[in-house]
Each structure stands twice: as C-alpha cells, then as structure tokens.
Coordinates of C-alpha atoms in Angstrom, one line a residue:
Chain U
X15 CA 152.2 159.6 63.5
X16 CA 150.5 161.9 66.2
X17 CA 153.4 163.9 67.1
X18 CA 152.1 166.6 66.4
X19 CA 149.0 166.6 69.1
X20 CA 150.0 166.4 72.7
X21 CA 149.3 163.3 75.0
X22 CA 147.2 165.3 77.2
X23 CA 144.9 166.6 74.6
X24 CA 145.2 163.0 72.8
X25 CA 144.1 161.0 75.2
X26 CA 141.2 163.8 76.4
X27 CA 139.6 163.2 72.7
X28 CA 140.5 159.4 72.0
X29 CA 137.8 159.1 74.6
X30 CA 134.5 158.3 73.4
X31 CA 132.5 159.2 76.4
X32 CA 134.6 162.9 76.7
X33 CA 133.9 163.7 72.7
X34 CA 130.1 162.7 74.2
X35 CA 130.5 165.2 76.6
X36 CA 132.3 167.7 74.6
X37 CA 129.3 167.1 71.9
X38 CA 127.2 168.6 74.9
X39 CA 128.9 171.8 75.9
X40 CA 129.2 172.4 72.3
X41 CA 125.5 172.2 71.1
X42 CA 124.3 173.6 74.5
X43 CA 126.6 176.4 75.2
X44 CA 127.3 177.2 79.2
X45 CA 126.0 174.2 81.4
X46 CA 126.4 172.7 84.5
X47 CA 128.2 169.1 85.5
X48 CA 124.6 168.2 87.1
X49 CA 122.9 169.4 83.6
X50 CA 125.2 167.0 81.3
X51 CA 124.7 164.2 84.3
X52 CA 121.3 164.7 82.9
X53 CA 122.2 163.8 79.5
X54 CA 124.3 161.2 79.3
X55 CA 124.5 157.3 80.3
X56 CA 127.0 157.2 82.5
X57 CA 127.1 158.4 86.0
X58 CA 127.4 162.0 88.4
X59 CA 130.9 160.9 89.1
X60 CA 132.2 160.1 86.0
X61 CA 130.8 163.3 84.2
X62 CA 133.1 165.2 86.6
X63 CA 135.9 163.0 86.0
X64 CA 135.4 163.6 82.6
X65 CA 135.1 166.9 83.0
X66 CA 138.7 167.5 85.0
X67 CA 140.2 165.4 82.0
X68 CA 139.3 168.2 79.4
X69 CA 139.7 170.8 81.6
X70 CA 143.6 169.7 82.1
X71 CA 143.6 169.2 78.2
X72 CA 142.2 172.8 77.9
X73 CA 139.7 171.7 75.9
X74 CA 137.0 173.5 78.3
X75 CA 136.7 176.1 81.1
X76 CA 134.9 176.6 83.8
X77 CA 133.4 179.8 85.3
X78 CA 131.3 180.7 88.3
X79 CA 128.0 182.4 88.0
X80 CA 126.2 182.8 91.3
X81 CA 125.8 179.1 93.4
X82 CA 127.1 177.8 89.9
X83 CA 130.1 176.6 88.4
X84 CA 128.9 176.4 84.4
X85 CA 131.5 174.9 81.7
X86 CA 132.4 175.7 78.0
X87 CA 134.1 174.5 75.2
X88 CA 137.5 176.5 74.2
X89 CA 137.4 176.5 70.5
X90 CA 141.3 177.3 69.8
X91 CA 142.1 173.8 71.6
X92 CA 138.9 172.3 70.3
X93 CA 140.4 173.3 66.7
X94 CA 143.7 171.9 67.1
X95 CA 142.1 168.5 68.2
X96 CA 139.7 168.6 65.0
X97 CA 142.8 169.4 63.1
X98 CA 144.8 166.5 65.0
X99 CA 141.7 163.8 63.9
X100 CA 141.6 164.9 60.6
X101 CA 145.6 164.2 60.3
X102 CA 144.7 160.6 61.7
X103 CA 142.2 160.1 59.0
X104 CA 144.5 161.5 56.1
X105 CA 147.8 159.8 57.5
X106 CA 145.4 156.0 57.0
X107 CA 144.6 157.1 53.2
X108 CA 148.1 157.5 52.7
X109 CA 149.1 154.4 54.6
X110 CA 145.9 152.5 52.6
X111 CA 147.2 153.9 49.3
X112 CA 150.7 152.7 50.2
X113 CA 149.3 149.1 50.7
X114 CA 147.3 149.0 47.3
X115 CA 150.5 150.4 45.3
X116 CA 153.0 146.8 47.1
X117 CA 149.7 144.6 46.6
X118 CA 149.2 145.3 43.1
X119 CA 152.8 145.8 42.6
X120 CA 153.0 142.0 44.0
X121 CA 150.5 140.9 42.3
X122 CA 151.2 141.9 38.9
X123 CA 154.5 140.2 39.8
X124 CA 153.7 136.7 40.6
X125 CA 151.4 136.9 37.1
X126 CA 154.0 137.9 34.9
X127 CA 156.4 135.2 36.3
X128 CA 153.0 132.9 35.6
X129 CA 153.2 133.3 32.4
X130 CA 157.0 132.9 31.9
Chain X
X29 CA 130.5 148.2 66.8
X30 CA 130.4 150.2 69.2
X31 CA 133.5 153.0 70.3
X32 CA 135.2 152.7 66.6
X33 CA 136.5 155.7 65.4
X34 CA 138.1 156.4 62.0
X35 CA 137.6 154.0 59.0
X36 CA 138.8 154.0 55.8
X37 CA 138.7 151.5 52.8
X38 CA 140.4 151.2 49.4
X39 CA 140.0 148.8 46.9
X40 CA 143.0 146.4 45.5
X41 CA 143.2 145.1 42.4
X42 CA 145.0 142.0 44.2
X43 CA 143.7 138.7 45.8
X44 CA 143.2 138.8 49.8
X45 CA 146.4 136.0 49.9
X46 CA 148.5 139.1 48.5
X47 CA 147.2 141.8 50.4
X48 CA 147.0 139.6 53.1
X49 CA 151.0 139.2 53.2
X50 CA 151.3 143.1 52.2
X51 CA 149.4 143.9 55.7
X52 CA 151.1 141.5 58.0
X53 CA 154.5 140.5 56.9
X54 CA 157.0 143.0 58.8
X55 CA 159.1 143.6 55.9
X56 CA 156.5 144.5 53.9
X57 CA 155.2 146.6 56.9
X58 CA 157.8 148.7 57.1
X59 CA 157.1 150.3 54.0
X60 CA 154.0 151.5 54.8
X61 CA 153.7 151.9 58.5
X62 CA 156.7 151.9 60.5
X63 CA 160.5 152.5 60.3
X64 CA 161.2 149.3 61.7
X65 CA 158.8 146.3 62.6
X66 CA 159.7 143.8 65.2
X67 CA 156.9 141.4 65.2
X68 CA 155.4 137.9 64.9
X69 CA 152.2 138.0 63.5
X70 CA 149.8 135.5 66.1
X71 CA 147.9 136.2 68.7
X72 CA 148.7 137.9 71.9
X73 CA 152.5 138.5 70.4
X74 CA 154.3 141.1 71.7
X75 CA 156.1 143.5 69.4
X76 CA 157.6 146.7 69.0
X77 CA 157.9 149.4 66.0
X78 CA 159.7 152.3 65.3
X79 CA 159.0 155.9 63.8
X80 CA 161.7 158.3 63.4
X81 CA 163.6 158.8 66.8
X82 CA 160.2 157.2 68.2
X83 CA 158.5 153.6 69.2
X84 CA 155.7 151.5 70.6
X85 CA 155.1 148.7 71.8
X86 CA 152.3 146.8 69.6
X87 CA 149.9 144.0 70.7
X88 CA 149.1 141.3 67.8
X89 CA 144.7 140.3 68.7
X90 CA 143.2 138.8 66.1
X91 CA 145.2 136.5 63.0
X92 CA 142.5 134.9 61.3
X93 CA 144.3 134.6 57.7
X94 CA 143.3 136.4 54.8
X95 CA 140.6 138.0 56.3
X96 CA 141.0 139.6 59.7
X97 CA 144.0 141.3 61.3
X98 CA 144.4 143.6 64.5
X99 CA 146.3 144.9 66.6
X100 CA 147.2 147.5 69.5
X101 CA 149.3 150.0 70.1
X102 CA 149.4 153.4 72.5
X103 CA 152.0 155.7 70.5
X104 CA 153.5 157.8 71.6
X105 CA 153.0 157.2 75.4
X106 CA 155.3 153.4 75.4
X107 CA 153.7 151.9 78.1
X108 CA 152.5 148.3 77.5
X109 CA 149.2 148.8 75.1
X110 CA 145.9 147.1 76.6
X111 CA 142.2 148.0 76.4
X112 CA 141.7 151.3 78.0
X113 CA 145.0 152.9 77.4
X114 CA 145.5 152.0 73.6
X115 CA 144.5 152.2 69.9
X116 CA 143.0 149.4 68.0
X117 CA 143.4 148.9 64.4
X118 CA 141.8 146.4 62.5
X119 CA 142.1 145.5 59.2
X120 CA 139.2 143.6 57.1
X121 CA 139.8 141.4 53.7
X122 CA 137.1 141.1 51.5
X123 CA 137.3 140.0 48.6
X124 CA 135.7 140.8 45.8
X125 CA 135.8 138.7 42.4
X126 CA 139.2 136.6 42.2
X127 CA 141.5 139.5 41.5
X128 CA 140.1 142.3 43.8
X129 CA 140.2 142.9 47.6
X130 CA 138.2 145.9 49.6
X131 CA 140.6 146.4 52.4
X132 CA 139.1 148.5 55.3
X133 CA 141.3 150.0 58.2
X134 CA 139.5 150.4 61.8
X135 CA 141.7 152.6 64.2
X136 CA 139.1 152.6 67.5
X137 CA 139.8 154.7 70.9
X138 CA 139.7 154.2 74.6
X139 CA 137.2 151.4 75.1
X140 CA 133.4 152.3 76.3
X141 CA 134.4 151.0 79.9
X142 CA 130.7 149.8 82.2
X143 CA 128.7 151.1 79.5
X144 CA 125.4 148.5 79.7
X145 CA 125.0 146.4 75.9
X146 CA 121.9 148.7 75.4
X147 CA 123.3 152.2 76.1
X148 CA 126.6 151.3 74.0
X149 CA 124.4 150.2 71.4
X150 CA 122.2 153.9 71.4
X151 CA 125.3 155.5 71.6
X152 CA 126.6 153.8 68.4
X153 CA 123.9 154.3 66.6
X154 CA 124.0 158.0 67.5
X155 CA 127.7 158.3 66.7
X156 CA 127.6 155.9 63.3
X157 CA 129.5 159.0 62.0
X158 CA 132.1 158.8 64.3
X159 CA 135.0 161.0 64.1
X160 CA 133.8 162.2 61.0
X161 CA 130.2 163.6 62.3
X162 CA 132.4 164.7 65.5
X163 CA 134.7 166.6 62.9
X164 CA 131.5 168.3 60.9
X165 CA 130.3 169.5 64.6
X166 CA 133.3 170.4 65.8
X167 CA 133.9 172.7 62.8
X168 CA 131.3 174.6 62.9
X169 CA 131.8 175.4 67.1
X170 CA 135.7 176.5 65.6
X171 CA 134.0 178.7 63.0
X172 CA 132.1 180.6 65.6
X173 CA 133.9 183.4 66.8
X174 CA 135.0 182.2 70.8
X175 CA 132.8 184.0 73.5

C-alpha cells in the first residue's frame, strides 16, 4: 500500500497535468505561472490551480523577484514522491509475481489430477 | 491510452481460464492484494477491501472474462472511488500458446479532465514513458544539489 506517502503529496503527483507542470519547473528552472500558461494545453486558470495544489504538497515554492512571483521545484519533497512511485511500481511486481506463483500453482494442479 | 501510469507484465505458464480466476475470485485475491476482499466480480459492483488496520472501497468496471478486468479504488482516502478522485487498475489476458498467459497490470491516475482528443493524444505520446520517464527526470532534478 501507499502508506507510506501522504494524501496531500499523493494526490499532488497522481495528477497527470501537475507532473506536466512539475516536468516544466524542473527542466526550466525559476518561471512564472504566465510562462508555463505558455506551455501547456490547458488554461491560465488551471495552471494556477495547479500550481496552489503543489505548493500545499510542498512540492514547489514560490518567491518574488521584482513585479514577479517565479516558482521552483523543492527537490527533498520532489524525492520522496519519486521514491513513493517507485514503491507503486515494485509493490505491482511483487503483487504480479504473487499471481504467477497461485496460477501455475493451479495449474499444475488441475493437470496432475488429469492424469490421475 | 492516454493518462496511464504504471504498467507492468509477467508471463504465466497458465491458461487465461486459470489466471483468469487467480485475478478475480476474492479468495484467491486475498492472497495477493488485500487482507480481506468483499466483492462480486460484475460491473458497477460495489466492494470493499482491507489492508492491515486500513480499507477502501473498490469499484468493479470492466468483466469481460478471461481477458479484461478493472477496477477502482482511492486508498487510502475512503471516500466512494469515481473518475477524478480514484485509481484504475486494469488487468489484460493474453494468451499466448495453450498453456501461457502474458498478464499486464495498468494502475492509471486522476483522469485528463477537458483535455481536447488531440491534446490528450500529444500528451500521450509525449509521456509514453509514463511514470517511468517522469521517474528518470525526476532523478536527476533530486541528484542536483537544491538551490
């Protein structure tokens, strides 16, 4: 399970059009909400929506530089939701191994009571 | 299809029937996913399972016997799983030769909610990676020392 990852920071990353954001901060360094409303197919709005999501999850910060407010990625969070993803992907292998041992365990089963 | 996430496969020496009734059949479920299943496998059923001190409630979509199986599920947040709040996992039969069954696992996010066909399709086909290519990209932000 994901009990180790908290809902906040879950539900900021299960998001496909946050990671598309989070993509953009993190190839592009310091940028403005008006720069990745630029870049990306969905609206003005919903990039700042977006971008009040991660900042909640801690996933980025803003700061102010003149007229500006520019965002970044923070990469201690951003590492504990790689590290979360990754656990999602290793806990299916284990579940997907699990499955293969009871099928062929079944399997073999059934043949053997065939052949009796 | 656009917005899935993680996928994995494994192959079974097994015919689909049998892994079939290994994926779906809550006793058998409960020994490889949750503590406890409580579920009717058809479409639109409501269920519930259990981890631990912990539990969902799941959403049964698609029963097409032996090939297709899905379902939702929001762990750990309870509330009732839809599109938008939830996971989706789908599971895919093929099989291969009499005795051999690729099995492939689909766990998919939050939905790509007023996205236009033709934007959902670029983004796709820029994220084929998925989580994986997100993972490679993400490492090496993590590797840089923070500003």
């Amino acid at each position: 399970m994901t009990t180790d990852i908290d809902d906040e920071l879950w539900s900021a990353i299960a998001d496909p059009s946050r990671r598309r954001v989070i993509d953009l901060l993190v190839s592009n360094g310091d940028v403005s909400a008006s720069w990745l409303a630029g870049h990306v197919p969905f609206s003005r709005q919903a990039v700042s929506k977006h971008l009040v999501v991660l900042e909640q999850a801690g996933l980025v910060s803003r700061r102010k530089q003149g007229r500006e407010v520019l965002y970044q990625v923070e990469a201690h969070r951003l590492d504990q939701a790689t590290r979360a993803m990754a656990d999602l992907a290793a806990q299916w292998d284990r579940r997907l191994t699990t499955i293969k041992r009871l099928a062929e365990a079944a399997h073999a089963e059934a043949k053997k009571k065939r052949r009796l | 299809m656009p917005g899935l996430d993680i996928e994995r496969e494994v192959l079974i020496d097994a015919p689909a029937e049998v892994v079939w009734r290994t994926i779906t059949e809550p006793d058998q479920m409960s020994q490889w996913f949750a503590d406890r299943v409580d579920l009717v496998v058809e479409p639109g059923a409501h269920g519930y399972m259990q981890f631990g001190d912990q539990g969902g409630p799941v959403v049964v979509e698609t029963v097409d016997p032996p090939t297709r199986f899905s379902f939702r599920w929001n762990h750990p947040r309870g509330e009732e799983p839809v599109a938008g709040n939830s996971m989706l996992v789908e599971f895919t039969l093929t099989p291969e030769g009499d005795e051999r069954t690729r099995l492939r696992v689909a766990e998919s996010g939050h939905e790509l909610v007023a996205w236009p066909d033709a934007e959902k399709q670029r983004y796709a086909d820029e994220h084929r990676g998925g989580w994986a290519e997100f993972l490679d990209r993400l490492a090496s932000v993590v590797a840089k020392p923070s500003r």
